Coordinates of C-alpha atoms in Angstrom, one line a residue:
X1 CA 0.4 -61.8 18.8
X2 CA -2.1 -64.3 18.3
X3 CA -4.5 -64.6 14.3
X4 CA -8.5 -65.4 14.2
X5 CA -9.9 -66.6 10.7
X6 CA -12.3 -63.9 10.5
X7 CA -14.2 -63.4 7.8
X8 CA -12.3 -64.5 5.5
X9 CA -9.6 -62.8 6.7
X10 CA -6.6 -62.8 8.8
X11 CA -6.6 -60.3 11.9
X12 CA -3.7 -60.3 14.7
X13 CA -4.8 -59.5 18.0
X14 CA -3.5 -59.8 21.8
X15 CA -6.1 -61.0 24.9
X16 CA -4.7 -59.5 28.1
X17 CA -5.3 -59.5 32.0
X18 CA -9.0 -60.4 33.0
X19 CA -12.2 -59.1 34.6
X20 CA -15.0 -57.4 32.0
X21 CA -14.2 -57.0 28.8
X22 CA -12.5 -54.3 27.0
X23 CA -12.7 -54.3 23.0
X24 CA -10.0 -51.2 21.6
X25 CA -10.2 -50.6 17.7
X26 CA -7.9 -48.5 16.3
X27 CA -7.7 -45.7 13.8
X28 CA -5.8 -45.0 11.3
X29 CA -1.7 -44.8 10.4
X30 CA -1.2 -46.7 13.6
X31 CA -1.3 -50.4 14.0
X32 CA -0.3 -49.8 17.1
X33 CA -1.6 -46.9 19.0
X34 CA -2.8 -48.5 21.5
X35 CA 0.4 -50.2 23.5
X36 CA 0.9 -47.4 25.7
X37 CA -2.9 -48.2 27.0
X38 CA -2.0 -52.0 27.4
X39 CA 0.5 -51.1 30.2
X40 CA -1.8 -48.9 32.2
X41 CA -1.6 -51.0 35.4
X42 CA -5.7 -49.6 35.8
X43 CA -6.6 -51.2 33.4
X44 CA -4.4 -54.0 32.8
X45 CA -4.7 -55.5 36.2
X46 CA -8.3 -55.2 36.3
X47 CA -10.0 -56.0 32.6
X48 CA -9.6 -58.8 30.1
X49 CA -8.2 -56.2 27.0
X50 CA -9.0 -57.2 24.0
X51 CA -7.0 -55.6 21.4
X52 CA -6.3 -56.6 17.0
X53 CA -4.7 -55.6 13.7
X54 CA -7.6 -54.3 11.7
X55 CA -8.1 -55.3 8.1
X56 CA -4.9 -53.4 6.5
X57 CA -2.4 -53.0 9.6
X58 CA 0.5 -55.0 10.8
X59 CA 0.1 -58.7 9.9
X60 CA -3.3 -58.9 10.0
X61 CA -4.8 -59.5 5.7
X62 CA -4.2 -57.2 3.1
X63 CA -6.8 -55.7 0.5
X64 CA -6.5 -53.4 -1.6
X65 CA -10.0 -52.7 -2.8
X66 CA -12.6 -50.9 -0.6
X67 CA -13.3 -52.7 2.9
X68 CA -17.0 -50.4 4.7
X69 CA -17.3 -49.2 8.2
X70 CA -20.1 -52.3 8.3
X71 CA -17.4 -54.9 7.4
X72 CA -15.0 -53.4 9.9
X73 CA -17.4 -53.8 12.0
X74 CA -18.7 -56.7 11.4
X75 CA -15.6 -58.5 11.3
X76 CA -15.5 -56.8 15.2
X77 CA -17.8 -58.4 16.2
X78 CA -17.2 -61.4 14.4
X79 CA -14.1 -61.6 16.5
X80 CA -15.9 -61.5 19.8
X81 CA -17.3 -63.9 19.1
X82 CA -14.7 -66.3 18.2
X83 CA -12.8 -65.9 21.6
X84 CA -16.6 -66.3 23.3
X85 CA -16.9 -62.6 24.7
X86 CA -20.9 -61.6 24.1
X87 CA -20.5 -58.4 25.7
X88 CA -18.0 -56.0 26.5
X89 CA -16.8 -52.1 27.1
X90 CA -16.1 -51.1 22.9
X91 CA -13.2 -47.7 22.5
X92 CA -12.9 -47.2 19.0
X93 CA -10.8 -43.8 17.6
X94 CA -10.9 -41.7 14.9
X95 CA -11.4 -44.0 12.3
X96 CA -12.0 -47.3 14.8
X97 CA -14.8 -45.0 16.3
X98 CA -16.8 -44.7 13.6
X99 CA -16.9 -48.7 13.4
X100 CA -18.0 -48.8 16.6
X101 CA -20.6 -46.3 16.5
X102 CA -21.6 -49.5 13.1
X103 CA -21.0 -52.0 15.9
X104 CA -24.0 -50.4 17.8
X105 CA -25.6 -49.7 15.0
X106 CA -25.6 -53.4 13.9
X107 CA -25.2 -55.7 16.9
X108 CA -26.5 -52.9 19.7
X109 CA -26.3 -56.1 22.0
X110 CA -22.1 -57.0 21.5
X111 CA -22.1 -53.4 23.6
X112 CA -22.2 -52.5 27.2
X113 CA -20.5 -49.0 26.8
X114 CA -18.6 -47.2 24.2
X115 CA -15.3 -45.1 24.2
X116 CA -15.8 -42.8 21.6
X117 CA -12.4 -41.0 21.0
X118 CA -12.2 -38.4 18.3
X119 CA -14.1 -40.3 16.3
X120 CA -13.9 -39.6 12.9
X121 CA -17.5 -38.0 11.6
X122 CA -15.5 -34.8 9.8
X123 CA -17.7 -34.8 7.6
X124 CA -20.5 -33.9 9.9
X125 CA -19.0 -30.7 11.3
X126 CA -18.6 -27.6 9.0
X127 CA -14.8 -26.6 11.0
X128 CA -13.9 -29.8 7.9
X129 CA -13.2 -27.5 5.6
X130 CA -10.8 -25.8 7.3
X131 CA -8.3 -29.4 6.9
X132 CA -9.5 -30.1 3.3
X133 CA -6.4 -27.9 1.9
X134 CA -4.1 -29.8 3.9
X135 CA -5.8 -33.3 3.7
X136 CA -5.4 -33.1 0.3
X137 CA -2.1 -31.8 0.2
X138 CA -1.3 -35.5 1.7
X139 CA -3.6 -37.2 -0.5
X140 CA -1.4 -35.5 -3.4
X141 CA 1.8 -36.4 -2.4
X142 CA 0.5 -39.8 -1.6
X143 CA -0.8 -39.8 -5.1
X144 CA 3.1 -39.4 -6.4
X145 CA 4.6 -41.8 -4.7
X146 CA 5.9 -39.9 -2.0
X147 CA 4.1 -42.2 0.6
X148 CA 6.6 -40.8 4.0
X149 CA 6.4 -37.3 2.9
X150 CA 2.0 -37.5 3.0
X151 CA 2.2 -40.0 6.3
X152 CA 3.9 -37.1 7.5
X153 CA 2.2 -34.4 6.5
X154 CA -0.9 -36.4 7.8
X155 CA 0.2 -36.7 11.0
X156 CA 1.6 -33.5 11.8
X157 CA -1.7 -32.3 11.0
X158 CA -4.5 -34.2 13.4
X159 CA -1.0 -35.2 16.2
X160 CA 0.6 -31.5 16.0
X161 CA 3.9 -30.7 14.5
X162 CA 6.5 -32.4 17.6
X163 CA 4.1 -36.0 16.9
X164 CA 6.9 -37.9 15.6
X165 CA 8.7 -37.8 19.0
X166 CA 5.2 -39.5 20.7
X167 CA 5.2 -42.0 18.1
X168 CA 8.8 -42.3 18.7
X169 CA 9.1 -42.4 22.4
X170 CA 6.0 -44.6 23.3
X171 CA 5.2 -47.0 20.2
X172 CA 6.7 -50.1 19.7
X173 CA 10.0 -50.0 18.2
X174 CA 9.9 -49.0 14.3
X175 CA 6.0 -48.0 14.1
X176 CA 6.4 -45.4 11.9
X177 CA 7.8 -47.4 8.9
X178 CA 5.2 -49.4 9.8
X179 CA 2.6 -46.9 9.0
X180 CA 4.4 -45.7 6.7
X181 CA 4.2 -50.1 4.9
X182 CA 0.3 -49.5 5.9
X183 CA 0.0 -46.1 3.4
X184 CA -1.8 -47.8 1.3
X185 CA -4.9 -49.0 3.4
X186 CA -5.1 -45.6 5.2
X187 CA -5.3 -43.5 1.2
X188 CA -6.3 -46.4 -1.0
X189 CA -9.5 -48.2 1.7
X190 CA -10.1 -46.3 4.5
X191 CA -10.3 -42.8 3.0
X192 CA -12.6 -43.8 0.8
X193 CA -14.8 -46.1 2.7
X194 CA -15.5 -43.4 5.3
X195 CA -16.5 -40.8 2.8
X196 CA -19.1 -43.2 1.4
X197 CA -20.0 -44.1 5.7
X198 CA -23.5 -42.5 6.6
X199 CA -24.5 -41.7 10.1
X200 CA -27.5 -40.5 10.9
X201 CA -28.8 -38.5 13.5
X202 CA -31.9 -41.4 13.8
X203 CA -28.3 -43.4 14.4
X204 CA -26.9 -41.5 17.2
X205 CA -30.3 -41.4 18.9
X206 CA -31.0 -45.2 19.0
X207 CA -27.3 -46.0 21.4
X208 CA -29.4 -46.5 24.2
X209 CA -25.9 -48.0 25.9
X210 CA -23.4 -45.3 27.8
X211 CA -21.1 -43.7 25.2
X212 CA -18.4 -41.7 26.5
X213 CA -17.2 -39.2 24.5
X214 CA -13.1 -38.3 24.8
X215 CA -11.8 -34.4 23.7
X216 CA -7.8 -33.6 24.1
X217 CA -7.6 -30.3 25.7
X218 CA -4.3 -29.4 22.1
X219 CA -7.0 -31.1 19.7
X220 CA -8.1 -29.6 16.1
X221 CA -10.7 -27.6 16.3
X222 CA -12.8 -29.9 14.0
X223 CA -12.4 -33.2 17.3
X224 CA -13.9 -29.8 19.4
X225 CA -17.1 -29.6 16.9
X226 CA -17.8 -33.8 16.4
X227 CA -17.5 -34.2 20.8
X228 CA -20.3 -31.3 20.8
X229 CA -22.0 -33.0 18.1
X230 CA -22.2 -36.9 19.9
X231 CA -23.1 -34.9 23.3
X232 CA -26.1 -33.4 21.4
X233 CA -27.0 -36.5 18.7
X234 CA -26.4 -39.5 21.6
X235 CA -28.8 -39.8 24.7
X236 CA -26.2 -40.8 27.4
X237 CA -23.4 -39.3 27.1
X238 CA -20.1 -38.3 28.9
X239 CA -17.7 -36.3 28.3
X240 CA -13.4 -36.5 29.3
X241 CA -11.5 -33.6 28.1
X242 CA -7.6 -35.1 28.0
X243 CA -5.0 -33.1 29.5
X244 CA -2.1 -32.4 27.3
X245 CA -3.3 -34.3 23.7
X246 CA -3.8 -34.0 20.4
X247 CA -5.8 -36.2 18.4
X248 CA -2.8 -38.7 19.2
X249 CA -4.7 -39.1 23.4
X250 CA -3.8 -42.3 24.7
X251 CA -0.2 -42.3 22.9
X252 CA 0.9 -38.3 24.7
X253 CA -1.3 -39.3 28.1
X254 CA -1.4 -43.4 28.4
X255 CA -2.0 -42.1 31.7
X256 CA -4.9 -40.3 31.9
X257 CA -6.5 -42.2 29.6
X258 CA -7.0 -45.5 31.9
X259 CA -8.1 -43.5 34.8
X260 CA -10.9 -42.0 32.7
X261 CA -11.6 -44.9 31.0
X262 CA -11.6 -47.0 34.4
X263 CA -13.4 -44.4 35.9
X264 CA -16.5 -44.8 33.2
X265 CA -16.3 -48.3 32.8
X266 CA -17.0 -48.8 37.4
X267 CA -19.7 -46.6 37.0
X268 CA -21.1 -48.7 34.6
X269 CA -20.4 -52.4 35.0
X270 CA -21.3 -55.4 33.4
X271 CA -24.4 -57.4 35.4

């Protein structure tokens, strides 16, 4: 991977292919979650794919202090600037979806379309109460120094009991070990930042670009409610229901995700 100096930190990135630019913003836990999607010919052969490791992941700069979602959005904005990318199709998964939404608020000119892959708008739906005890259990494991168990517990919660086979088969070797190594980022840096982040209906209505809301058929109820929230809040939202997938959407069904994204991008080409 290449490395860019952005806002005082180093960010790893890779650019693949040519055509209309697509920027991929990964979620928490797995830095290389887009690896299967990058290999899909429908996207790889027709688009300029920009995939990067956010602060605190893999070889990008790590920090012990809380990094706001607004700062993460600024990182994405500056990386695009450094790559001479004025406007792009933006794709954000989970925590990366909240960053994509913040980017849409702070730098709307950078976004041609916005694809939201089950963004982590968990504080805005009632069913989050069902997850809180299990989330607290994972956090307690982490605080006790049981980081492997904490990551495993959280991944089972949002990805299903078979998540590990998905990780081992779909992602580069050592992906789970890398997630453990990056665990401090997830628990110490990003969880507090997510809790303090604000996103209002007014913010949502200000997003005028075409939006694709993606939901896995096997995802937890909290993500179903988030999908419904997006449809009701953001004006130009379309839907992609991804078969045979939990919250690990593009890791479980990269072909279906590539088809859905390509169909969305082709209906809204850059002019």
